mmCIF file of C-alpha atoms and ligand atoms in Angstrom:
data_model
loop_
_atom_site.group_PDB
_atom_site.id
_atom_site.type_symbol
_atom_site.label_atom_id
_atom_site.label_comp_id
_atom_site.label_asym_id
_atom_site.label_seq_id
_atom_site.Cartn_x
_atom_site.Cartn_y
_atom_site.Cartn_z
ATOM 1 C CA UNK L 1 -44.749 -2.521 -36.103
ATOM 2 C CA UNK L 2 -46.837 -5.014 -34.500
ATOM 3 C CA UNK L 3 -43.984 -6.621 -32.426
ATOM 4 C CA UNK L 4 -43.170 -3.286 -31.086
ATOM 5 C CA UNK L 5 -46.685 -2.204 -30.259
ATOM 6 C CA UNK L 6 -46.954 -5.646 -28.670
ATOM 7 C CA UNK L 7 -44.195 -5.426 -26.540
ATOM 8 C CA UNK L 8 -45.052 -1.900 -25.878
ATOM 9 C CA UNK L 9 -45.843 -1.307 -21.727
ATOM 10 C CA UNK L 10 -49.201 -0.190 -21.991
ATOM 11 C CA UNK L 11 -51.371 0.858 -19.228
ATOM 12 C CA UNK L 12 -55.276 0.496 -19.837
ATOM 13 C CA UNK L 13 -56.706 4.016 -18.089
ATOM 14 C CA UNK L 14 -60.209 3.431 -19.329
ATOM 15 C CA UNK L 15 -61.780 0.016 -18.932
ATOM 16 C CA UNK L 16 -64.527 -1.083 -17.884
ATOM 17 C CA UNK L 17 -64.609 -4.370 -15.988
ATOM 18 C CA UNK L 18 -67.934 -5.504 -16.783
ATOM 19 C CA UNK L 19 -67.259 -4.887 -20.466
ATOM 20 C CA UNK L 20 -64.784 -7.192 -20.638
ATOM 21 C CA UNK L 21 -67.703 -10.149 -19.701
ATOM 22 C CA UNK L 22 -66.732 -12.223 -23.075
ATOM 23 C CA UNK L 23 -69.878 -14.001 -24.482
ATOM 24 C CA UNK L 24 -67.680 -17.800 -23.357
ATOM 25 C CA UNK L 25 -67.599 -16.677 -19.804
ATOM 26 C CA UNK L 26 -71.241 -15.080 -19.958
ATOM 27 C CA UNK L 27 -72.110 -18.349 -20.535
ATOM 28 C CA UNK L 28 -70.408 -20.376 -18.200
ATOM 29 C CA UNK L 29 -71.007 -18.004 -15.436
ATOM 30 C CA UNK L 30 -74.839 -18.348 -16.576
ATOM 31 C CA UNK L 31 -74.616 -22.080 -16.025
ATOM 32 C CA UNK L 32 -72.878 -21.830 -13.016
ATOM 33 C CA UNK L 33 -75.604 -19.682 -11.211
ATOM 34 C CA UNK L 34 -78.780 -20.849 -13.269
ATOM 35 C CA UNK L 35 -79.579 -17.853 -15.017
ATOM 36 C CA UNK L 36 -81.322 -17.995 -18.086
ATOM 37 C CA UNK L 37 -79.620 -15.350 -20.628
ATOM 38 C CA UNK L 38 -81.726 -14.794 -23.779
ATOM 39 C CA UNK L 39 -79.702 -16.163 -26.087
ATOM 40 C CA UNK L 40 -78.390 -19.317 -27.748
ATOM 41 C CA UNK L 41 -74.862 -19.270 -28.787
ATOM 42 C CA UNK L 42 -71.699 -17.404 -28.621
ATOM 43 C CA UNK L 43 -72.527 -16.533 -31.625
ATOM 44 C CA UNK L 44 -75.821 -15.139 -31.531
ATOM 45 C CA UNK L 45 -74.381 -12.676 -28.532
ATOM 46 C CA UNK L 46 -71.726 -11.419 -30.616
ATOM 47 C CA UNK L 47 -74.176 -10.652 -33.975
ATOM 48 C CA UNK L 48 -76.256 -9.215 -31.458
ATOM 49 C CA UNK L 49 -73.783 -6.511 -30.848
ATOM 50 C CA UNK L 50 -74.392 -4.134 -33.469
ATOM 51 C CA UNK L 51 -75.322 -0.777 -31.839
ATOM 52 C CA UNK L 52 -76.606 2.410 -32.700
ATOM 53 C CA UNK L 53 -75.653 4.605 -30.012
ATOM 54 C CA UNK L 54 -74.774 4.456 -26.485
ATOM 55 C CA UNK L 55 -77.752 3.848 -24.810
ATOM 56 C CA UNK L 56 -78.290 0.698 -27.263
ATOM 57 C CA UNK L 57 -74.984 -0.487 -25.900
ATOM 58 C CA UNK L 58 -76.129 0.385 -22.086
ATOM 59 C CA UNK L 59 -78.903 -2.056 -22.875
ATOM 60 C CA UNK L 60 -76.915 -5.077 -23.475
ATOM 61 C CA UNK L 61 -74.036 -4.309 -20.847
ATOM 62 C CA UNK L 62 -76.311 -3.920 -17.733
ATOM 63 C CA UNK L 63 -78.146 -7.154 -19.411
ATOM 64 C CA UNK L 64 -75.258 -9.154 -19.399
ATOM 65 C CA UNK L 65 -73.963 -8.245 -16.465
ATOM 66 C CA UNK L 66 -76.670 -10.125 -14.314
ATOM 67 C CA UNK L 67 -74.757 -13.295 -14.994
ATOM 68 C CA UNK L 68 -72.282 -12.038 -12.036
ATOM 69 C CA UNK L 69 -73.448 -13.029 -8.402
ATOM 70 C CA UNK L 70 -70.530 -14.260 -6.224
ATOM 71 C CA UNK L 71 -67.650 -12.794 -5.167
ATOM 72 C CA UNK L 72 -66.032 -16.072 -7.551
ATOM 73 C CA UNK L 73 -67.623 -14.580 -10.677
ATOM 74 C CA UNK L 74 -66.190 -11.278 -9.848
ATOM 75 C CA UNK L 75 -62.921 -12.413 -9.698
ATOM 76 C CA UNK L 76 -63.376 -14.684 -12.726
ATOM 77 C CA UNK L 77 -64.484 -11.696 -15.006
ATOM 78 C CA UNK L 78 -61.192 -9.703 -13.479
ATOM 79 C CA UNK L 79 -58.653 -12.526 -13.839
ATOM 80 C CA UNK L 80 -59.955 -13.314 -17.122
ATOM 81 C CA UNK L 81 -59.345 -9.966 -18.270
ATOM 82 C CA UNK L 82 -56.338 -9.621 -16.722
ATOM 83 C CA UNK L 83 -54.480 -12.559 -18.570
ATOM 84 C CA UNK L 84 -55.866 -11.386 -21.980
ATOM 85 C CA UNK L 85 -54.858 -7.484 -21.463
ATOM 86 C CA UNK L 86 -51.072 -9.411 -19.517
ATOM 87 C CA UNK L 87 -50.798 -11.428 -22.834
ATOM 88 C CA UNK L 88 -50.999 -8.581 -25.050
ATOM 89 C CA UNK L 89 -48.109 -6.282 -23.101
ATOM 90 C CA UNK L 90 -50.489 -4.449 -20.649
ATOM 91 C CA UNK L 91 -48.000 -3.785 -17.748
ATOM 92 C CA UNK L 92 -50.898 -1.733 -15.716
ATOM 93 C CA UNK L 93 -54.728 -1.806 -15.462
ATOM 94 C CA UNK L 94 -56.901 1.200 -13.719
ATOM 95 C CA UNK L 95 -60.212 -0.906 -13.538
ATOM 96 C CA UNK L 96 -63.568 0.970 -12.950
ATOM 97 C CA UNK L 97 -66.821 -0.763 -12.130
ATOM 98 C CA UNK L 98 -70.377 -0.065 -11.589
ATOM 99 C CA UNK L 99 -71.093 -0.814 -8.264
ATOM 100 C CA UNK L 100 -74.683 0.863 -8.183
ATOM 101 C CA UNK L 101 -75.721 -1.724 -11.275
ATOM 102 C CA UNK L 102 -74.617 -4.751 -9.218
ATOM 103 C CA UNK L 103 -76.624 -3.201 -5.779
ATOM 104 C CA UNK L 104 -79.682 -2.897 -7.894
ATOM 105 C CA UNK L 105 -79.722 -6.586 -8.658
ATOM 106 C CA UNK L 106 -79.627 -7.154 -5.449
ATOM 107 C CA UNK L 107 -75.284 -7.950 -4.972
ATOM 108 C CA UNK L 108 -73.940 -6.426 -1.852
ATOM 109 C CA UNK L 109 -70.523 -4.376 -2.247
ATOM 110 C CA UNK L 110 -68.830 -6.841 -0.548
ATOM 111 C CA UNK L 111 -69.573 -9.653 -2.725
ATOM 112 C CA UNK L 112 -68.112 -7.070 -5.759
ATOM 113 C CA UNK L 113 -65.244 -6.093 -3.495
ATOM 114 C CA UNK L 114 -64.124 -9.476 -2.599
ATOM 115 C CA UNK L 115 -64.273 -10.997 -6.060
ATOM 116 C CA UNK L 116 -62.634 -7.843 -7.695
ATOM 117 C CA UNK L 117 -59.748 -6.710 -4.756
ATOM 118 C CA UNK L 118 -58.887 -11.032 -4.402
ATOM 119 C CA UNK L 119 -58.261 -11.128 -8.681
ATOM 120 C CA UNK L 120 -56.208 -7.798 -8.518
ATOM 121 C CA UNK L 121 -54.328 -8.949 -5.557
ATOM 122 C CA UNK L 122 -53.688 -12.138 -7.784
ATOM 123 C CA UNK L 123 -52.852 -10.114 -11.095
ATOM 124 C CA UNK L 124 -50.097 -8.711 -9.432
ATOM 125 C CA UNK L 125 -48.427 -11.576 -7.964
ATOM 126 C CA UNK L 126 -48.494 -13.699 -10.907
ATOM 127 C CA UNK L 127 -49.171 -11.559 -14.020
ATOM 128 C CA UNK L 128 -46.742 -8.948 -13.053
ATOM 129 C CA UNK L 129 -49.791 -6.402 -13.490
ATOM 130 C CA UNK L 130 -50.204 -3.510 -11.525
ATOM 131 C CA UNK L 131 -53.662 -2.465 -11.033
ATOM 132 C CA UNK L 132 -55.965 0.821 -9.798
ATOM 133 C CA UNK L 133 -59.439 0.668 -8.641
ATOM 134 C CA UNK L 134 -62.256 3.111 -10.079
ATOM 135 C CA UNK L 135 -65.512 3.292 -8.266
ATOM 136 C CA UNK L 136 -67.794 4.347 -10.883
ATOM 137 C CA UNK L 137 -71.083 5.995 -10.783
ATOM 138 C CA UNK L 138 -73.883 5.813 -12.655
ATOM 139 C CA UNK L 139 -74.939 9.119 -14.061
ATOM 140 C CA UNK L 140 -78.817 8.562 -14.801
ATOM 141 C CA UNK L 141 -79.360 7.333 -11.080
ATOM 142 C CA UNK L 142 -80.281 9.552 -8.729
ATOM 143 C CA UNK L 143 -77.038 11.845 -7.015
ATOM 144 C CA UNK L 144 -78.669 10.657 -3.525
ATOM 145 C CA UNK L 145 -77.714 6.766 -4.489
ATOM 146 C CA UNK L 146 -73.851 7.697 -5.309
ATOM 147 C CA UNK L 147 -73.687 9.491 -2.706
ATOM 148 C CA UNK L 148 -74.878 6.210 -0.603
ATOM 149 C CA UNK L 149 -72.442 4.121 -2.681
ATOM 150 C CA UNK L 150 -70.022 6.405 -1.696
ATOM 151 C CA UNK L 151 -70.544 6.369 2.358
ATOM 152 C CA UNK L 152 -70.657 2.598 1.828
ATOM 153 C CA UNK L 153 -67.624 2.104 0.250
ATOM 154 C CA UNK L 154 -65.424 2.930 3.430
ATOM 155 C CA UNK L 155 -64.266 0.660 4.667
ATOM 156 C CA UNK L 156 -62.790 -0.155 1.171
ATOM 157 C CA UNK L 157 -61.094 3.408 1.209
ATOM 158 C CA UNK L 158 -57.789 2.278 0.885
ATOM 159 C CA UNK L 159 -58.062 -0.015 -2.006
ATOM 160 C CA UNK L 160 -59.821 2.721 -4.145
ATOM 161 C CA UNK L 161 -58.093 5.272 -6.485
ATOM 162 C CA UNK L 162 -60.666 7.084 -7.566
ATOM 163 C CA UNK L 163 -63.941 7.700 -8.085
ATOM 164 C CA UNK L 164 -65.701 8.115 -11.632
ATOM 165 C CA UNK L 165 -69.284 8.996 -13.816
ATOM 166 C CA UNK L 166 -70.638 7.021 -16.612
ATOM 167 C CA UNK L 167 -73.549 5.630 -18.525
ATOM 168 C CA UNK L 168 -75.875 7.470 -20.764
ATOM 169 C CA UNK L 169 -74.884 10.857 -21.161
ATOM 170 C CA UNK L 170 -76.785 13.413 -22.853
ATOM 171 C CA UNK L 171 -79.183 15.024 -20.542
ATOM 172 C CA UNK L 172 -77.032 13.651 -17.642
ATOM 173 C CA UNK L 173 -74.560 16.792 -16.880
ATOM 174 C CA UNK L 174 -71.912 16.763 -14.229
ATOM 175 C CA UNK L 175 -72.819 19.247 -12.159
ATOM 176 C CA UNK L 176 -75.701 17.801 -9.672
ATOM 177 C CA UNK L 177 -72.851 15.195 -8.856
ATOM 178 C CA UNK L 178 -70.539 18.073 -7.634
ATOM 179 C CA UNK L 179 -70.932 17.579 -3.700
ATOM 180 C CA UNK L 180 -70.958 13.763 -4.317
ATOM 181 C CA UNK L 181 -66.881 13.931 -5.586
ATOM 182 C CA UNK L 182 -66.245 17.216 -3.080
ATOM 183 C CA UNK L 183 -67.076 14.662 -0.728
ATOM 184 C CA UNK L 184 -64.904 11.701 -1.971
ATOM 185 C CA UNK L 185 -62.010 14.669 -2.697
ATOM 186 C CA UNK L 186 -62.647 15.098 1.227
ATOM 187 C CA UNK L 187 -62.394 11.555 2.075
ATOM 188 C CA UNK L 188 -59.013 11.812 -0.133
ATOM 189 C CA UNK L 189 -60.166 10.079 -2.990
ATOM 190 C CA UNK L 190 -59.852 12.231 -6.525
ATOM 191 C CA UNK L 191 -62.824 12.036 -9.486
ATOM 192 C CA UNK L 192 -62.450 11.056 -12.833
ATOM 193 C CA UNK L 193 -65.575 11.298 -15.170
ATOM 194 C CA UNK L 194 -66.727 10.201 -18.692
ATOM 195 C CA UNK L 195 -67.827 13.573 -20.358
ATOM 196 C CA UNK L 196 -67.524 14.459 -24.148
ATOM 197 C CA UNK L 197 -68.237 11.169 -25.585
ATOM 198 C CA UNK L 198 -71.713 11.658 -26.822
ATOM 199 C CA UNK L 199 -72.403 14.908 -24.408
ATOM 200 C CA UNK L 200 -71.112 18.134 -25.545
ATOM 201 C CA UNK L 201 -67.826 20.530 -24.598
ATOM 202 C CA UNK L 202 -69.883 22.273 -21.850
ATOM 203 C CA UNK L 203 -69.795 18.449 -19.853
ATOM 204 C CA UNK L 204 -66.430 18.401 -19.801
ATOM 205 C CA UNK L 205 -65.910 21.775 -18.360
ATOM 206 C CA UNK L 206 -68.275 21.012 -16.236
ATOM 207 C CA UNK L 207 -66.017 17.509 -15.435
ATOM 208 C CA UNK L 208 -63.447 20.115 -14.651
ATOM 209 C CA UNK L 209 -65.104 22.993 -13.170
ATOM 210 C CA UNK L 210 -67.816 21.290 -10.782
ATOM 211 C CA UNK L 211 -66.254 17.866 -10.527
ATOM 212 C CA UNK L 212 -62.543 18.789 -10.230
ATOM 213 C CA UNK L 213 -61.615 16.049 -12.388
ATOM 214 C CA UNK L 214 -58.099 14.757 -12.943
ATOM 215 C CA UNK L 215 -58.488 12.756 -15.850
ATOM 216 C CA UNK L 216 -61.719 12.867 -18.628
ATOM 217 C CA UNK L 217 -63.145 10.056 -19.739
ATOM 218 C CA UNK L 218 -63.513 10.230 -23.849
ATOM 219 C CA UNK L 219 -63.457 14.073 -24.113
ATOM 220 C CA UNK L 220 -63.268 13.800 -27.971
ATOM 221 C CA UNK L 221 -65.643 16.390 -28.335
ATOM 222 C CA UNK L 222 -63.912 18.858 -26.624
ATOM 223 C CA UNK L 223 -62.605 19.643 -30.454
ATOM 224 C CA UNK L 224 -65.881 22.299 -31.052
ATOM 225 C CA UNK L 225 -64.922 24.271 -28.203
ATOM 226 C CA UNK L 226 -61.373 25.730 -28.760
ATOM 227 C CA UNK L 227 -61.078 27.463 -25.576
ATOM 228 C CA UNK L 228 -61.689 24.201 -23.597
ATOM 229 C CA UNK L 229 -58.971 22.830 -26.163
ATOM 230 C CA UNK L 230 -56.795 25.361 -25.011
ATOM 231 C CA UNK L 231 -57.498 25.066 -21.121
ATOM 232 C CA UNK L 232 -56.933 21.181 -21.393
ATOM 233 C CA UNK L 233 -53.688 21.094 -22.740
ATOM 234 C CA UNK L 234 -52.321 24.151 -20.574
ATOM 235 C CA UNK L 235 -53.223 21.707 -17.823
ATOM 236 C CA UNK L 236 -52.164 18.940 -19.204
ATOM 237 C CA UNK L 237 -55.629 16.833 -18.980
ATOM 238 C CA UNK L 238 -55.317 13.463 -19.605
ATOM 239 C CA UNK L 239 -58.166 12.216 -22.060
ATOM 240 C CA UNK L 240 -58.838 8.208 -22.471
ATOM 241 C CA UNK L 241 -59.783 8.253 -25.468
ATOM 242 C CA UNK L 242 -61.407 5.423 -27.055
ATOM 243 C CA UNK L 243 -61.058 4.925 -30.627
ATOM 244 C CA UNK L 244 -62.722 1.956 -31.021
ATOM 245 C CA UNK L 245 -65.692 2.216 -28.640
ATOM 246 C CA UNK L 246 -65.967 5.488 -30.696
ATOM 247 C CA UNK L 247 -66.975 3.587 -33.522
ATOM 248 C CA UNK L 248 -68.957 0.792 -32.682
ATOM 249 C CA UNK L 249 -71.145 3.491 -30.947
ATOM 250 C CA UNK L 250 -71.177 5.407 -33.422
ATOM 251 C CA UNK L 251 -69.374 8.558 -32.235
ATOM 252 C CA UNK L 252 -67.724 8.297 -35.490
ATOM 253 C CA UNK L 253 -68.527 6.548 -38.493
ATOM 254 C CA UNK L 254 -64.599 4.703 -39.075
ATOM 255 C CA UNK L 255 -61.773 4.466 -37.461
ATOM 256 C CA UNK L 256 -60.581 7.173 -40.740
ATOM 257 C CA UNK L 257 -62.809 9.614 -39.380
ATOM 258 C CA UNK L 258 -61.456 9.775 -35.827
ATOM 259 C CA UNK L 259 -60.674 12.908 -34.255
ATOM 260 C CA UNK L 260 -57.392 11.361 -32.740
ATOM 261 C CA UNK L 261 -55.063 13.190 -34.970
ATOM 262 C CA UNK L 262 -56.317 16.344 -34.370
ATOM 263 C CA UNK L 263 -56.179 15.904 -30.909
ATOM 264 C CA UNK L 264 -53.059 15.037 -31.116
ATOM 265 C CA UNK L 265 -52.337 18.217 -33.678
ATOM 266 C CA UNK L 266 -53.791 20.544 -30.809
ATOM 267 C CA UNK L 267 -51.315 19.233 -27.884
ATOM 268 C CA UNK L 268 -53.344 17.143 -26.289
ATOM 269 C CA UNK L 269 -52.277 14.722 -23.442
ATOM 270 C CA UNK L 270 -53.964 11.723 -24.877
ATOM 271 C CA UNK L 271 -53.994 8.325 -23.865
ATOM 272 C CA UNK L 272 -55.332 4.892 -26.040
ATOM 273 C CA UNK L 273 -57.626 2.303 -24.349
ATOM 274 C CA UNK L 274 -60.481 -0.290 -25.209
ATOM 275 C CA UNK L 275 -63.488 0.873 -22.531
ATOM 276 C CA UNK L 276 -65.625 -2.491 -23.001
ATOM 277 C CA UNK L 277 -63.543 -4.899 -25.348
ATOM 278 C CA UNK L 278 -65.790 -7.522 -24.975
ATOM 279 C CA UNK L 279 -68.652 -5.294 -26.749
ATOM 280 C CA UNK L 280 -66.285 -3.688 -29.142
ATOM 281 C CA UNK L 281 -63.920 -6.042 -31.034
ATOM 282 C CA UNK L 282 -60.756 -5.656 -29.052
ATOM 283 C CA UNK L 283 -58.729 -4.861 -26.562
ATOM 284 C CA UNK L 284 -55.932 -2.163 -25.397
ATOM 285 C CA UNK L 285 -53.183 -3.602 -28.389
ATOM 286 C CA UNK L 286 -55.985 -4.156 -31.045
ATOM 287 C CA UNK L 287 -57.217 -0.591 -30.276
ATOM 288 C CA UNK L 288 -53.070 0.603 -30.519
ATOM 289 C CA UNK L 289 -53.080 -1.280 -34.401
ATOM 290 C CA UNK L 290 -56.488 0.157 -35.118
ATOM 291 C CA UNK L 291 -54.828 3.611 -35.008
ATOM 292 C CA UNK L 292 -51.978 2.252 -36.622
ATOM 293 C CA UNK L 293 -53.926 1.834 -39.276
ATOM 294 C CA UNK L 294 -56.168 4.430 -40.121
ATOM 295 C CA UNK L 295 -53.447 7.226 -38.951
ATOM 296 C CA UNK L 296 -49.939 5.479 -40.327
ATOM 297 C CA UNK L 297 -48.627 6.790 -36.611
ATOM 298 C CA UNK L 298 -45.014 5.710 -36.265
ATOM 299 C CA UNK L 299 -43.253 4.125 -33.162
ATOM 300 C CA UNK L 300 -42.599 7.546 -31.345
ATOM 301 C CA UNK L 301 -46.057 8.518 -31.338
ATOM 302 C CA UNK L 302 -47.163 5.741 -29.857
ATOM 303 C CA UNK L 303 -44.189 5.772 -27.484
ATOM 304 C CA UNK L 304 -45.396 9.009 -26.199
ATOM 305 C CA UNK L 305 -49.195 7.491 -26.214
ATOM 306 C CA UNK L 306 -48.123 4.722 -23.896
ATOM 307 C CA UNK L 307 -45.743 7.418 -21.841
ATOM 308 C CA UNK L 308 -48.963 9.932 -21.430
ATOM 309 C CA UNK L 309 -50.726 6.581 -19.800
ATOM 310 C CA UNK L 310 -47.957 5.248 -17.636
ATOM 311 C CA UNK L 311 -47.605 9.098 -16.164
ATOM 312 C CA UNK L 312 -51.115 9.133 -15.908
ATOM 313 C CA UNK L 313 -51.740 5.990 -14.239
ATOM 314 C CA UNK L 314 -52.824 5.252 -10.340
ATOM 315 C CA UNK L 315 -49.707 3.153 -9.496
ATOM 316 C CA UNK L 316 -46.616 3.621 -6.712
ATOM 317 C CA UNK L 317 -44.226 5.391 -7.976
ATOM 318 C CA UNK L 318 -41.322 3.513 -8.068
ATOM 319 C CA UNK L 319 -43.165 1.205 -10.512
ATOM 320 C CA UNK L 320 -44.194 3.888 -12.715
ATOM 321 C CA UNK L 321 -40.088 5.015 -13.010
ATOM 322 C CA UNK L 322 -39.471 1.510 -13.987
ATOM 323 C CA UNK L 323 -42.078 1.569 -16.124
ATOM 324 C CA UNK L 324 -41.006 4.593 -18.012
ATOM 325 C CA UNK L 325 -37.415 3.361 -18.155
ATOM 326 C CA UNK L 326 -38.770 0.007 -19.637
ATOM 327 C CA UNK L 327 -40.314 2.825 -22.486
ATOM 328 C CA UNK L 328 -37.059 4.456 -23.217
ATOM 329 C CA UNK L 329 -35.411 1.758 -24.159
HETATM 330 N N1 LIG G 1 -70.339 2.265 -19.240
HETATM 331 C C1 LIG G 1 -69.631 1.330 -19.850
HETATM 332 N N2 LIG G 1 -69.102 1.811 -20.983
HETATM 333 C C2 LIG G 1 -69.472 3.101 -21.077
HETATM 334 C C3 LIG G 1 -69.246 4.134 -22.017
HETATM 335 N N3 LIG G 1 -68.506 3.968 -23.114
HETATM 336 N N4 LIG G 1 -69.815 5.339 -21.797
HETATM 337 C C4 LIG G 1 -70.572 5.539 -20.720
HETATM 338 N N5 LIG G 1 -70.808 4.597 -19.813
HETATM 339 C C5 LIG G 1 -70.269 3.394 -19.982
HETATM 340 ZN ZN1 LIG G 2 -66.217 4.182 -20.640
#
């Protein structure tokens, strides 16, 4: 099983690039710019990833983050990422990032740009790794600043596939942010958005209804709302669903307790991905044994998994018909 879930071609839908900052790099990137990170081994960083919820995770990932501050350390996280997810049969990467978190700290999009279009540019010529671009935004910042983000990105228009909401999100609906994605909709640019994950059903039909979203971030707690269960298989919503960011924030308590199969019971487009795998003890394949696992899932289910991802995906399609044919073999 774990050859052919290895040499599976997965595509990685949910992924965030700054989660995927392992502790080594953190380190050398802190050397390399002379910042002083509050801890004193690879080893403390990893025991002090033990969360209790989101927001404890937020904490720690717009922490780390400050490490980044040239358009080199940009691509450095990327590429490093890149040959990790390429070495563990990830044929396809849609990347989102936080651009908002970087402007705060004073990093200009161009600096993030630079560092992230020159590594994906990179990935696929020598990785063979296709790659889409998510501009995220950050949910607990004021609409007005995405909406900034947003009219600043242009000149980038081209290189972006869509745009997305995330960080802490209970008392962060989607709705205020409905004129921000109209707008990017306008500009030709569809939404994506993280909803269900800790926030309840009514978020994601908000996602749906105010946002217009193609894809939902999480969604697993659509399952206490069967209507919305109903509307988002009818029309065929992809969910990225996360098992093991699930548990190391505590979404569920183990991987055994996972709403995954009855997602997959109620029809569900689902797809499997790692969200921050430098936080949560793996990546796109680890996450793909995980559910191996706890579920017992044989090599059709996870054939239709990594089909749902690859049909899913934001990449040209003639490589996603290769792609597919590559699966049905
Ligand atoms: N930002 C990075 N990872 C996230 C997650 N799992 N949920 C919300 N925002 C995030
Ligand atoms: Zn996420």
């Amino acid at each position: 099983m774990d050859t052919f879930l290895k040499a599976l071609p997965k595509a990685e839908l949910h992924l965030h690039i700054e989660g995927s900052l392992e502790p080594e790099l953190m380190f050398g990137l802190a050397r390399r710019n002379g910042v002083d990170l509050p801890y004193q081994s690879v080893e403390e960083v990893r025991a002090a990833y033990d969360f209790s919820d989101l927001q404890s995770f937020l904490d720690l990932y717009y922490q780390g983050m400050a490490v980044l501050q040239t358009p080199r350390d940009f691509h450095d996280l990327a590429m490093d990422y890149f040959r990790r997810a390429a070495s563990e049969g990830v044929v396809h990467v849609d990347l989102s990032f936080d651009p908002q978190a970087h402007l705060k700290r004073g990093i200009g999009l161009d600096v993030q740009m630079e560092g992230l279009l020159g590594a994906m540019d990179e990935a696929e010529r020598e990785l063979d790794l296709s790659t889409g671009l998510i501009l995220s935004f950050l949910r607990d910042e004021p609409v007005a600043s995405a909406a900034e983000v947003l009219e600043q990105a242009q000149p980038w228009l081209d290189r972006i596939d869509a745009v997305g909401l995330d960080s802490a999100e209970m008392g962060y609906p989607p709705g205020p942010f409905a004129e921000v994605f109209r707008r990017a909709r306008e500009l030709g640019i569809p939404g994506v958005a993280h909803a269900g994950e800790e926030g309840p059903p009514e978020y994601i039909q908000g996602a749906l209804d105010d946002l217009q979203v193609i894809r939902v971030d999480h969604g697993v707690r659509c399952l206490e709302d069967p209507g919305l269960v109903r509307r988002l298989k009818e029309e065929r919503v992809p969910l990225t669903v996360c098992p093991l960011s699930n548990v190391r924030l505590k979404v569920v308590e183990r991987m055994t307790d996972h709403p995954l199969p009855r997602l997959l019971a109620a029809g569900l487009t689902l797809t499997i991905n790692s969200d921050d795998p430098a936080y949560f003890g793996g990546g796109v394949l680890d996450n793909y044994r995980a559910c191996h696992s706890a579920f017992g899932w044989g090599q059709e289910t996870f054939r239709q998994l990594a089909r749902n991802a690859l049909e899913a995906a934001f990449m040209p399609e003639a490589r996603r018909q290769a792609l597919l044919t590559e699966l049905a073999v």
